[in-house]
PDB file of C-alpha atoms and ligand atoms in Angstrom:
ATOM      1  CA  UNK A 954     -17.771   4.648   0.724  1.00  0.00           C
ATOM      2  CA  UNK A 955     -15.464   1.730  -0.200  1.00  0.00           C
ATOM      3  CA  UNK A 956     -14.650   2.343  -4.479  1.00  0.00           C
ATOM      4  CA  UNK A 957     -13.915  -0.214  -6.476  1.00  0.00           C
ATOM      5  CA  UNK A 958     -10.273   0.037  -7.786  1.00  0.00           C
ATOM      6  CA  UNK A 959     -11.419  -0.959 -11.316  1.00  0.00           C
ATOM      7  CA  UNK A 960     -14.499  -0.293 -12.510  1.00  0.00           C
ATOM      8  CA  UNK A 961     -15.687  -1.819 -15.352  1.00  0.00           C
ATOM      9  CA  UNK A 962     -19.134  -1.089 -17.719  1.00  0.00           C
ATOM     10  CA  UNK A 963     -20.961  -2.726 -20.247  1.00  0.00           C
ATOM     11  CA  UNK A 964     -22.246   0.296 -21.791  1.00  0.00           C
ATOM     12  CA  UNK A 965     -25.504  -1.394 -23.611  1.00  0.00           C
ATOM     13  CA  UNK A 966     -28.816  -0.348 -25.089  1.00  0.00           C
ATOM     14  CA  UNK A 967     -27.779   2.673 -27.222  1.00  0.00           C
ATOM     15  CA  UNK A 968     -29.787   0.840 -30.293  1.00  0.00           C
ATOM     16  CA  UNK A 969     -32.853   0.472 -28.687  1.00  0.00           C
ATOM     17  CA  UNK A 970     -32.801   3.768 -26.634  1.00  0.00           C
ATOM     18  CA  UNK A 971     -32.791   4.800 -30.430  1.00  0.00           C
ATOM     19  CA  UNK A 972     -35.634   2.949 -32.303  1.00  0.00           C
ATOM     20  CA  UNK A 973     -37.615   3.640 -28.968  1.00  0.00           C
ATOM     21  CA  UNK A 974     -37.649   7.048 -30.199  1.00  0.00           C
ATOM     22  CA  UNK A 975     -37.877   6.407 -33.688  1.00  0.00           C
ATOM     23  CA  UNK A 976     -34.686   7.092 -34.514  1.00  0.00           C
ATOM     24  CA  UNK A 977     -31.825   5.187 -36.510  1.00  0.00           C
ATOM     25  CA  UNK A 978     -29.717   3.492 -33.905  1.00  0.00           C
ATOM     26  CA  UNK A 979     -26.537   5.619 -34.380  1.00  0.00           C
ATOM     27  CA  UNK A 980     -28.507   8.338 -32.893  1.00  0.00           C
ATOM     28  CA  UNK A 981     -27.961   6.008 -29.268  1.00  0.00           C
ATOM     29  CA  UNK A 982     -24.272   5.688 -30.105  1.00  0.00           C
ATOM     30  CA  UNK A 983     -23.977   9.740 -30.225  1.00  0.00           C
ATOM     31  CA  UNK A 984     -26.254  10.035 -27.277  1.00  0.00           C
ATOM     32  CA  UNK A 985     -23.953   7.154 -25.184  1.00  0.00           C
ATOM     33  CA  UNK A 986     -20.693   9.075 -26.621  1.00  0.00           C
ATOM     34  CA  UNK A 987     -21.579  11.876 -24.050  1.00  0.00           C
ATOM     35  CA  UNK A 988     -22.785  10.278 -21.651  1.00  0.00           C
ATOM     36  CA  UNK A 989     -19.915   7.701 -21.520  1.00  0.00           C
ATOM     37  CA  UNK A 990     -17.683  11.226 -21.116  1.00  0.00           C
ATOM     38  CA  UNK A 991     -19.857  12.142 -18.496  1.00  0.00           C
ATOM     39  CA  UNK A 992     -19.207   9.180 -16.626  1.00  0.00           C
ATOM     40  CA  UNK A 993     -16.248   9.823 -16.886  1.00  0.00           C
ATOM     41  CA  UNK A 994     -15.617  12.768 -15.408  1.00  0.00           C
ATOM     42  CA  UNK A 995     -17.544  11.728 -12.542  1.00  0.00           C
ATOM     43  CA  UNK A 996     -15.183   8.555 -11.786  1.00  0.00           C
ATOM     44  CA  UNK A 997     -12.307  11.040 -12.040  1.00  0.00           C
ATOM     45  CA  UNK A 998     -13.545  12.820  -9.763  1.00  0.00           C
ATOM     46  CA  UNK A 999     -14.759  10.246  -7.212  1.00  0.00           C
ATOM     47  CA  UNK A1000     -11.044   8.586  -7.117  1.00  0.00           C
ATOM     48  CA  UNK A1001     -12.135   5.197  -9.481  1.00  0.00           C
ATOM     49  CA  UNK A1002      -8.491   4.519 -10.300  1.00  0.00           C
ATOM     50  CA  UNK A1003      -9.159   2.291 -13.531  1.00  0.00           C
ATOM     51  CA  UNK A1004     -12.212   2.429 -15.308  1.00  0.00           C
ATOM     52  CA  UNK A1005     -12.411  -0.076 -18.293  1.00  0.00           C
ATOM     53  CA  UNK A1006     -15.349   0.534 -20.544  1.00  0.00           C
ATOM     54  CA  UNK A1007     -16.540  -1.621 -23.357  1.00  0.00           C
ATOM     55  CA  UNK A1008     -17.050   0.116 -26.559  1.00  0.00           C
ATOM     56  CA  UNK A1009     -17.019  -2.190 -29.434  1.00  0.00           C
ATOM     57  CA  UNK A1010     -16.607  -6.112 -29.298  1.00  0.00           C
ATOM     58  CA  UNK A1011     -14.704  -8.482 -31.310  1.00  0.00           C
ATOM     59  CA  UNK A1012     -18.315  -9.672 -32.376  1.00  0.00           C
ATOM     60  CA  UNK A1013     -19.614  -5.799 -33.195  1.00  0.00           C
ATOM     61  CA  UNK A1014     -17.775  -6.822 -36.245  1.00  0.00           C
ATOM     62  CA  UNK A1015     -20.815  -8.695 -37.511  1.00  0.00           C
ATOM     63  CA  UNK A1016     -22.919  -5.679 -37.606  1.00  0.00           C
ATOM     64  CA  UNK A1017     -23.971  -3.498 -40.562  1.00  0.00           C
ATOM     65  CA  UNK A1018     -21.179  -1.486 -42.284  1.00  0.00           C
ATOM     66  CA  UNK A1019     -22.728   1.402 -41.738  1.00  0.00           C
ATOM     67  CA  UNK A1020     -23.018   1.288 -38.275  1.00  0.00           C
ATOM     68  CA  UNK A1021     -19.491  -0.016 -37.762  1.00  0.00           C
ATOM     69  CA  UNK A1022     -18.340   2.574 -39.836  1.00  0.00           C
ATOM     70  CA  UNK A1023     -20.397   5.192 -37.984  1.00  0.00           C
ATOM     71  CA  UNK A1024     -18.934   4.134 -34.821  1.00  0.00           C
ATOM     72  CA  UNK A1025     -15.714   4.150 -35.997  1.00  0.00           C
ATOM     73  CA  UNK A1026     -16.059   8.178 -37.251  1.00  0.00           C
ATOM     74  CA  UNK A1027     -17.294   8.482 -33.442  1.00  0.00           C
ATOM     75  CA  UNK A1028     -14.822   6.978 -32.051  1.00  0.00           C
ATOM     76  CA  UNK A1029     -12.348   9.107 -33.773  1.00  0.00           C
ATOM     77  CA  UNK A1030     -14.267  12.565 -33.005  1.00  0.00           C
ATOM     78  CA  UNK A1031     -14.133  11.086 -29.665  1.00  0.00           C
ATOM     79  CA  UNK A1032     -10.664  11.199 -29.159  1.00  0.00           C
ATOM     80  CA  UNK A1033      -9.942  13.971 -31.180  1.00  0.00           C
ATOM     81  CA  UNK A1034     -11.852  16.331 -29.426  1.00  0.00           C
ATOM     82  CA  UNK A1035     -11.410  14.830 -25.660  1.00  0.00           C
ATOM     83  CA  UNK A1036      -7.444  14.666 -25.842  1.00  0.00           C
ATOM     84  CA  UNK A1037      -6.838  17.874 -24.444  1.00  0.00           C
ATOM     85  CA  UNK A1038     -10.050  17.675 -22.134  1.00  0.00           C
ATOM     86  CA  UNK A1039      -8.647  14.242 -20.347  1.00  0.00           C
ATOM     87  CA  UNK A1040      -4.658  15.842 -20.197  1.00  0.00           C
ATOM     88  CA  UNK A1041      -6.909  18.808 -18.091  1.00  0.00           C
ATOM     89  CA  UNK A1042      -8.397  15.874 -15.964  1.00  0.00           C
ATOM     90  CA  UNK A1043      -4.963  14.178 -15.467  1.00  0.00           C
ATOM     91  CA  UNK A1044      -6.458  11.142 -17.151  1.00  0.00           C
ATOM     92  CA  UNK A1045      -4.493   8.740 -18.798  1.00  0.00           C
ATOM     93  CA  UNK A1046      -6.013   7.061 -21.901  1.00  0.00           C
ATOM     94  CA  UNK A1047      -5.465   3.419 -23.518  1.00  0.00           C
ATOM     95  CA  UNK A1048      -6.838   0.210 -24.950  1.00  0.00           C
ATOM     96  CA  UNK A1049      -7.126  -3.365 -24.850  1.00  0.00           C
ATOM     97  CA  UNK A1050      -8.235  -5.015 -28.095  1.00  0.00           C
ATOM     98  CA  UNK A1051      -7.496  -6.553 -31.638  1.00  0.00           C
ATOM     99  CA  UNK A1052      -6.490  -2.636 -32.441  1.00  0.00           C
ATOM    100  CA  UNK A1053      -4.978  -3.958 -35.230  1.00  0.00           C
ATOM    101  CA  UNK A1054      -8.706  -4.433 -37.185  1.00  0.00           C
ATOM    102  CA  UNK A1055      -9.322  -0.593 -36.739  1.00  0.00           C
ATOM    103  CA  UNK A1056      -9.490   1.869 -39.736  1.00  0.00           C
ATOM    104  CA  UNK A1057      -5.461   3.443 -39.963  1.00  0.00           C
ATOM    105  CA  UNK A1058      -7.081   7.030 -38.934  1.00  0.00           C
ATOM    106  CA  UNK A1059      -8.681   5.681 -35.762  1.00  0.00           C
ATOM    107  CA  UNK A1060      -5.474   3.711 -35.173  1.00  0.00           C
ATOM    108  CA  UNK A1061      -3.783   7.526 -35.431  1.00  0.00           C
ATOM    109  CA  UNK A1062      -6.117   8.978 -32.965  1.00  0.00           C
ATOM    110  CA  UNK A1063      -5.679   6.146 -30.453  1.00  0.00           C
ATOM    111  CA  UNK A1064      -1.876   6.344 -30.716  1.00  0.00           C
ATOM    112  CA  UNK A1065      -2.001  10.467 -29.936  1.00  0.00           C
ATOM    113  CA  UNK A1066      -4.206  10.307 -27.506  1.00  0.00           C
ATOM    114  CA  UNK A1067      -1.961   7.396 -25.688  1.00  0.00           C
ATOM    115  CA  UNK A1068       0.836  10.049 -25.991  1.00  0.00           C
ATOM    116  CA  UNK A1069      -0.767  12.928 -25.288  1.00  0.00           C
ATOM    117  CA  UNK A1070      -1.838  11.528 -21.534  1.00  0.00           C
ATOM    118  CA  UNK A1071       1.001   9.158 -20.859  1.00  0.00           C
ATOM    119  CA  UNK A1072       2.032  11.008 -18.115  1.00  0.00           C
ATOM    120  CA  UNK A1073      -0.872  11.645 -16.450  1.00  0.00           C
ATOM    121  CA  UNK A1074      -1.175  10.152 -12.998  1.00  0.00           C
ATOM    122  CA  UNK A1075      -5.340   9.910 -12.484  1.00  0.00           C
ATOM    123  CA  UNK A1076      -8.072   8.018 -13.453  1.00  0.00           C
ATOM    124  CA  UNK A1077      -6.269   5.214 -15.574  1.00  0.00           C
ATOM    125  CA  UNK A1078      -8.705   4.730 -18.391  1.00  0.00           C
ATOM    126  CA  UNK A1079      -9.242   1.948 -20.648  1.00  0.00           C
ATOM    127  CA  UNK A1080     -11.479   1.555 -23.914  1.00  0.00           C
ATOM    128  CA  UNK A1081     -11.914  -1.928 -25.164  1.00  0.00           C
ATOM    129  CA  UNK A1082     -12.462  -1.382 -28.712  1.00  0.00           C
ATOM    130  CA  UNK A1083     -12.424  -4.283 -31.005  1.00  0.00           C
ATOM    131  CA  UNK A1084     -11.936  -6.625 -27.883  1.00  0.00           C
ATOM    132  CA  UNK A1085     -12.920 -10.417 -27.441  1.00  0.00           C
ATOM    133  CA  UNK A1086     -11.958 -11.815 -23.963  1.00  0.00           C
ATOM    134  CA  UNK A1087     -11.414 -15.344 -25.776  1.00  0.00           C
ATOM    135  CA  UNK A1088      -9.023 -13.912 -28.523  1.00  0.00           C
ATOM    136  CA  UNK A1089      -7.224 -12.374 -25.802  1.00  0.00           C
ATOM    137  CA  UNK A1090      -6.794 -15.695 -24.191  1.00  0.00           C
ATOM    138  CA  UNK A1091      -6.536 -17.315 -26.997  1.00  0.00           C
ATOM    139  CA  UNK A1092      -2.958 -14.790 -28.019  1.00  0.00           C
ATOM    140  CA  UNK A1093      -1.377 -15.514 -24.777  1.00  0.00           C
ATOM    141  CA  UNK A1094      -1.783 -18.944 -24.629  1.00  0.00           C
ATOM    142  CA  UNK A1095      -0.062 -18.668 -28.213  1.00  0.00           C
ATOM    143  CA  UNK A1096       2.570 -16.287 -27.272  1.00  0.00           C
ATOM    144  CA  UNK A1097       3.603 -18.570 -24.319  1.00  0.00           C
ATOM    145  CA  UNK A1098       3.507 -21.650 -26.192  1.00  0.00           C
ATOM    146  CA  UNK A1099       5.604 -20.205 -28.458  1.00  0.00           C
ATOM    147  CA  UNK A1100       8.471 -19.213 -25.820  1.00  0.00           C
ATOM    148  CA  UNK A1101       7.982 -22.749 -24.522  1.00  0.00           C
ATOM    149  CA  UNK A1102       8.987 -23.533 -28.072  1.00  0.00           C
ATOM    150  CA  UNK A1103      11.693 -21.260 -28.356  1.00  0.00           C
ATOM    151  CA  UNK A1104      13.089 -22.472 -24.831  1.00  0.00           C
ATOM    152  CA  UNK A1105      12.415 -19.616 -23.309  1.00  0.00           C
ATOM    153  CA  UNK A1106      10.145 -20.441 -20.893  1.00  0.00           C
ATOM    154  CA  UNK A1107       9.573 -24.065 -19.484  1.00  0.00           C
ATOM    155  CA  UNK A1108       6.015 -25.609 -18.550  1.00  0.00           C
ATOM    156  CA  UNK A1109       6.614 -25.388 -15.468  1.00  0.00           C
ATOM    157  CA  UNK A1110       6.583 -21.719 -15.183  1.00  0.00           C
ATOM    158  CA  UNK A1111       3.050 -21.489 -16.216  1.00  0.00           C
ATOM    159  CA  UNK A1112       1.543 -19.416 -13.551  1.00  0.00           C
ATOM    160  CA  UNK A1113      -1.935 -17.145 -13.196  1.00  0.00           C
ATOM    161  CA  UNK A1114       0.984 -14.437 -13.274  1.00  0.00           C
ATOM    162  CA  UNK A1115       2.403 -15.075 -16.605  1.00  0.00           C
ATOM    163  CA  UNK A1116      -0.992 -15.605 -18.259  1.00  0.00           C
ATOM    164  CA  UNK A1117      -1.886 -12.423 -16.552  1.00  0.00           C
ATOM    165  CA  UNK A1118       1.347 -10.585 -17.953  1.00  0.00           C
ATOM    166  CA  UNK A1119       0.302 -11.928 -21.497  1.00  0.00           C
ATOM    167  CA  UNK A1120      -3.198 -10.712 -21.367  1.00  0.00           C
ATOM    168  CA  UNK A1121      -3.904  -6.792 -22.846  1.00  0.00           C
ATOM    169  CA  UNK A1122      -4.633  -6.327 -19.081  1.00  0.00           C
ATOM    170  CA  UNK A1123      -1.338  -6.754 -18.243  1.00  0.00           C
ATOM    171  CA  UNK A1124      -0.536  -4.503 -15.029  1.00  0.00           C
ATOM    172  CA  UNK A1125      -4.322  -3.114 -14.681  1.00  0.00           C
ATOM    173  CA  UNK A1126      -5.106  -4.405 -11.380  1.00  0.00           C
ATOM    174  CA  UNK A1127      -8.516  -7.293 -11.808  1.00  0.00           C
ATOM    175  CA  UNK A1128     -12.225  -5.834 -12.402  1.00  0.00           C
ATOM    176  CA  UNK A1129     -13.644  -5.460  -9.038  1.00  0.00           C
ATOM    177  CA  UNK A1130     -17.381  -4.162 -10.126  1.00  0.00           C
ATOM    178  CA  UNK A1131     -18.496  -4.860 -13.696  1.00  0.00           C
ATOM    179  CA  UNK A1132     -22.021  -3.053 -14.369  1.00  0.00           C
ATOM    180  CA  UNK A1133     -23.608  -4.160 -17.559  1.00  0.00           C
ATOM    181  CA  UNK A1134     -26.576  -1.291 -18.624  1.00  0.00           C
ATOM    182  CA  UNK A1135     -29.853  -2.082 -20.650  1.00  0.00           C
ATOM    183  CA  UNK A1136     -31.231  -5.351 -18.762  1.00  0.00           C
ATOM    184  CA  UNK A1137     -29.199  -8.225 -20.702  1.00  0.00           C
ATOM    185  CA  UNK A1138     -27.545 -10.436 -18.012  1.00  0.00           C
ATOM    186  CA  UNK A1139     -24.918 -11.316 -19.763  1.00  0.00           C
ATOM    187  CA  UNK A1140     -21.057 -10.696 -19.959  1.00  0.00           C
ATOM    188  CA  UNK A1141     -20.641 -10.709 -23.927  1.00  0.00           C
ATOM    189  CA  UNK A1142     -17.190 -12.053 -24.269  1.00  0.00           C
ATOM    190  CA  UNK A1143     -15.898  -9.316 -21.213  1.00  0.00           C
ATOM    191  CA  UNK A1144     -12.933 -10.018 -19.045  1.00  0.00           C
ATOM    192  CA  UNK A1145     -13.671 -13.576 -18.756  1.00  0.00           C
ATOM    193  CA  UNK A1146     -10.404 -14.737 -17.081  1.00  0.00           C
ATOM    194  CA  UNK A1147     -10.026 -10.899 -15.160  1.00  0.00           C
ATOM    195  CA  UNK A1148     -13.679 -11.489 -14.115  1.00  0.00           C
ATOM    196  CA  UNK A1149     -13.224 -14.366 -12.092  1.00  0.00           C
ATOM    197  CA  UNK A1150     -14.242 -12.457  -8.442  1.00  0.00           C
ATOM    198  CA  UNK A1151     -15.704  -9.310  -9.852  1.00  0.00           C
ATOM    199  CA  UNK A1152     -18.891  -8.306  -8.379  1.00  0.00           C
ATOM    200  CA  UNK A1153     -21.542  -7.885 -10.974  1.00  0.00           C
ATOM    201  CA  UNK A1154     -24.377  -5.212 -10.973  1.00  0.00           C
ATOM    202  CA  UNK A1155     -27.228  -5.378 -13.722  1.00  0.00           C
ATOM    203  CA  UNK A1156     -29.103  -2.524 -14.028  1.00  0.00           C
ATOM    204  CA  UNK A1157     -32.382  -1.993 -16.920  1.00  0.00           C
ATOM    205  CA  UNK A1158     -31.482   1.293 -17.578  1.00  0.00           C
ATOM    206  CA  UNK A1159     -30.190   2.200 -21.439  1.00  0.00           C
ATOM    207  CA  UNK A1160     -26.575   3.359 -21.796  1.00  0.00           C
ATOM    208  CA  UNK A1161     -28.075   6.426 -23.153  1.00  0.00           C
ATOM    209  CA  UNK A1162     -30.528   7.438 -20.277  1.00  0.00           C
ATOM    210  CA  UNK A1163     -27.597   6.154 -17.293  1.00  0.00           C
ATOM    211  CA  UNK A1164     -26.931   9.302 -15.428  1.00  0.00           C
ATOM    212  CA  UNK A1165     -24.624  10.114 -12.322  1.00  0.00           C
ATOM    213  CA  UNK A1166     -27.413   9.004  -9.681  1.00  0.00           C
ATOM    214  CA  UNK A1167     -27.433   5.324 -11.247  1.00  0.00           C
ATOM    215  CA  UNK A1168     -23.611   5.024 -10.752  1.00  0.00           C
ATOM    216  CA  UNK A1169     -23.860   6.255  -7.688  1.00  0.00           C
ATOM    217  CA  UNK A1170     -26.210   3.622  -6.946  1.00  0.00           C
ATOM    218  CA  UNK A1171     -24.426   0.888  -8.612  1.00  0.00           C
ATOM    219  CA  UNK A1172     -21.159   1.941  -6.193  1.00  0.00           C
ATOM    220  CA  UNK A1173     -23.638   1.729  -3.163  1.00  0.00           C
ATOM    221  CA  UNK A1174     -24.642  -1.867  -3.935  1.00  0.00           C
ATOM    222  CA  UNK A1175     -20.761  -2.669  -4.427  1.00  0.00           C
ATOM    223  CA  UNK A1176     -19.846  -0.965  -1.115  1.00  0.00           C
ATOM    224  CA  UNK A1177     -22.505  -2.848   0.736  1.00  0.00           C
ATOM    225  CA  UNK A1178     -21.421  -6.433  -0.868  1.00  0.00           C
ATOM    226  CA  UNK A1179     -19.277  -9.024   1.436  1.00  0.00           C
ATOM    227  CA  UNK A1180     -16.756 -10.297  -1.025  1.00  0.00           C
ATOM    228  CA  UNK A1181     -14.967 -13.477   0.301  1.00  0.00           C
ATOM    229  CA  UNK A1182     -12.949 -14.698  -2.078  1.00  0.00           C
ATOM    230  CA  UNK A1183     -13.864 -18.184  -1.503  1.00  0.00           C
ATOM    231  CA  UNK A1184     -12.614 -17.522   2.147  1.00  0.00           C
ATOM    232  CA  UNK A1185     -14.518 -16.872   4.818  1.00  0.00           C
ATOM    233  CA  UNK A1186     -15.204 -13.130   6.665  1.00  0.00           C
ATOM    234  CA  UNK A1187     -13.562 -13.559  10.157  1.00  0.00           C
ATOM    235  CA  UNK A1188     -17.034 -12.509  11.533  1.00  0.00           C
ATOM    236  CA  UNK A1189     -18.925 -15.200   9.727  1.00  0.00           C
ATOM    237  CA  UNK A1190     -16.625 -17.629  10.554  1.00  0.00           C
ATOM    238  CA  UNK A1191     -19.116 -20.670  12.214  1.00  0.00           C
ATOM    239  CA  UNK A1192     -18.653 -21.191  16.036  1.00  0.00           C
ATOM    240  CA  UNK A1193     -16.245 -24.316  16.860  1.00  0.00           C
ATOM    241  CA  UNK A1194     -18.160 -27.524  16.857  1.00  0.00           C
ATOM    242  CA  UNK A1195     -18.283 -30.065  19.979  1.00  0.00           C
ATOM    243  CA  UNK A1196     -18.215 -32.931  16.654  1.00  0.00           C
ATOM    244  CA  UNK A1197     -15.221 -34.153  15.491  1.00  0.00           C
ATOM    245  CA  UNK A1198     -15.104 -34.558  10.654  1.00  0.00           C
ATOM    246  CA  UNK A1199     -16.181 -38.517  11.584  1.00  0.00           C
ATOM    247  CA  UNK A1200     -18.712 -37.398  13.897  1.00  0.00           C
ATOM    248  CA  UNK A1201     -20.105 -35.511  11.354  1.00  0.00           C
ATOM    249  CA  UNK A1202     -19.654 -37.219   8.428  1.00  0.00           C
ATOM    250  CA  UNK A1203     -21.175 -40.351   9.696  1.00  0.00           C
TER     251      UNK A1203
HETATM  252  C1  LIG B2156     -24.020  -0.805 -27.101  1.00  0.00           C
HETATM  253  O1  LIG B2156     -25.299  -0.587 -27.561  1.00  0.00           O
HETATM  254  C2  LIG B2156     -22.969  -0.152 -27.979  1.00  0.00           C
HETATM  255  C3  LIG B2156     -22.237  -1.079 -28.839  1.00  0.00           C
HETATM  256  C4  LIG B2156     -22.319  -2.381 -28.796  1.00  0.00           C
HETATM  257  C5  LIG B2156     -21.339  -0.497 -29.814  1.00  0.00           C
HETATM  258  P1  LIG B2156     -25.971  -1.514 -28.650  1.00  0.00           P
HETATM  259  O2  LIG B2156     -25.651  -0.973 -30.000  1.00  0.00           O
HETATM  260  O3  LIG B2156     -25.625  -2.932 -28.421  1.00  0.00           O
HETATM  261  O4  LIG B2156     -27.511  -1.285 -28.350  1.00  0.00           O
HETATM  262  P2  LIG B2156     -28.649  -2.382 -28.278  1.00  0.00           P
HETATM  263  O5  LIG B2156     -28.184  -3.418 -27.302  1.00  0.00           O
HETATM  264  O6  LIG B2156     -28.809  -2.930 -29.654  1.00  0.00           O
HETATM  265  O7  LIG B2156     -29.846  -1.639 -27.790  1.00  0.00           O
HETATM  266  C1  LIG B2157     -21.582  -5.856 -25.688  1.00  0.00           C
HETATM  267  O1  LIG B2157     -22.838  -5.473 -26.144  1.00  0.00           O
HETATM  268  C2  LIG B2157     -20.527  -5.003 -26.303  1.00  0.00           C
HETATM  269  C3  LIG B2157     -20.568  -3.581 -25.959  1.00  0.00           C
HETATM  270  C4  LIG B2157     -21.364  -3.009 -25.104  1.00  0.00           C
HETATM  271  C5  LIG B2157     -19.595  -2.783 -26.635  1.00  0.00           C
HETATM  272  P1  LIG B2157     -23.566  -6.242 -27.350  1.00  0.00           P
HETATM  273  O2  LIG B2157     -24.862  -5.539 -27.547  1.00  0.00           O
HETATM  274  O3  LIG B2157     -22.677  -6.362 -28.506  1.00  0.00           O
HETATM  275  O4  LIG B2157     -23.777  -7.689 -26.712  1.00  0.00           O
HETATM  276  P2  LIG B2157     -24.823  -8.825 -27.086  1.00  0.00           P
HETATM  277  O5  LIG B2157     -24.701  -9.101 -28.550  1.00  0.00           O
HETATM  278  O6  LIG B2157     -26.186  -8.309 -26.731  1.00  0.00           O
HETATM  279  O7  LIG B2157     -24.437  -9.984 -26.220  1.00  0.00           O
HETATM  280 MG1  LIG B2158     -26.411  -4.379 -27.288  1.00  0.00          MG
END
């Protein structure tokens, strides 16, 4: 089956996979914690080679204290205890985001657990914690200007490969499946400029209850998709016509 080189997920719906149960919504996060470690495991192990998963926005900002500060603790036990696991798996851990606007301790983890797998050669994966696809954007188009100030860099030499080498992306190859859980058809401020071909996959299910069998699922639909990139696939190409443009166009 044909894998997407990057993988990227949307992990949604932990709140309301909570309060469906009665529960206070930080009981979803703790629930999607595992199963976002189950997941994975299971690209790992399939051969992904970048997996990119969104675990707090720039925007999550807005939300209660308590349940930014909860999923900050999380975040933290997260890495803590699965340091050692992904060195095991060969997996090699970083970030994109405003890391920056993280509490110092989580900062701490993020930076061991960056060392602690640098040198492993697997699954390449990426957290976006405190990430906003515009504020990236918006940072490179202010680093470059300011080379372009300094002289460093004339207009000119604006390409889709220095905005790309500006980006927190910078050397991860372009999305090439984003899956968004929880039914929202939406892309939340994700990869906007890395998005631009990436096949998209919506699926109702709540981060929380997504198991093995819906990835697997989700990588079926990708495999079976006809990506084009604006080109055309040499067997759909349309037979030559007898008209000439004018012909046609009259
Ligand atoms: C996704 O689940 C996790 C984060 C955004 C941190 P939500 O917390 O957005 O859950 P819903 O969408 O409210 O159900
Ligand atoms: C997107 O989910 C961010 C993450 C999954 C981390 P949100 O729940 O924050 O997105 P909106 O607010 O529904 O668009
Ligand atoms: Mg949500």
């Amino acid at each position: 089956m044909k894998l997407p080189n990057h993988l990227a997920i949307i992990m949604d719906g932990n709140g309301r996979w909570a309060q469906l149960r009665g529960q206070p919504r930080v009981f979803g996060h703790i629930k999607g914690t595992r199963i976002a470690k189950k997941i994975i495991t299971e690209c790992s192990r399939l051969g992904v080679k970048n997996l990119t998963l969104y675990a707090f926005s720039a925007e999550n900002w807005l939300r209660p204290e308590a349940e930014v500060s909860f999923l900050m603790k999380l975040l933290r036990r997260y890495l803590d205890k699965e340091s050692q696991n992904l060195v095991k798996e060969n997996i090699r851990f970083s970030i994109i985001g405003e890391v920056e606007r993280l509490p110092k301790d989580v900062i701490d983890s993020i930076q061991k657990t960056m060392r602690a797998t640098q040198e492993c050669t697997g699954l390449n994966l990426i957290f976006a914690i405190s990430y906003g696809s515009r504020q990236e954007i918006t940072r490179a188009v202010s680093a470059i200007a300011q080379k372009v100030r300094d002289g460093d860099m004339s207009p000119e030499q604006i390409n889709e490969s220095v905005i790309n080498e500006h980006l927190g992306t910078a050397g991860t190859p372009d999305p090439d499946l984003i899956i968004r859980t929880s039914g929202e058809k939406r892309i939340s401020n994700f990869l906007l400029w890395q998005a631009a071909y990436a096949e998209l996959y919506f699926c109702e299910t709540l981060w929380p209850d997504f198991t093995k069998l819906d990835l697997m699922t989700a990588l079926a639909d990708f495999a079976a998709r006809c990506r084009r990139f604006g080109g055309l696939k040499a067997e759909n190409s349309p037979p030559p016509t007898q008209y000439s443009d004018e012909q046609l166009l009259h």
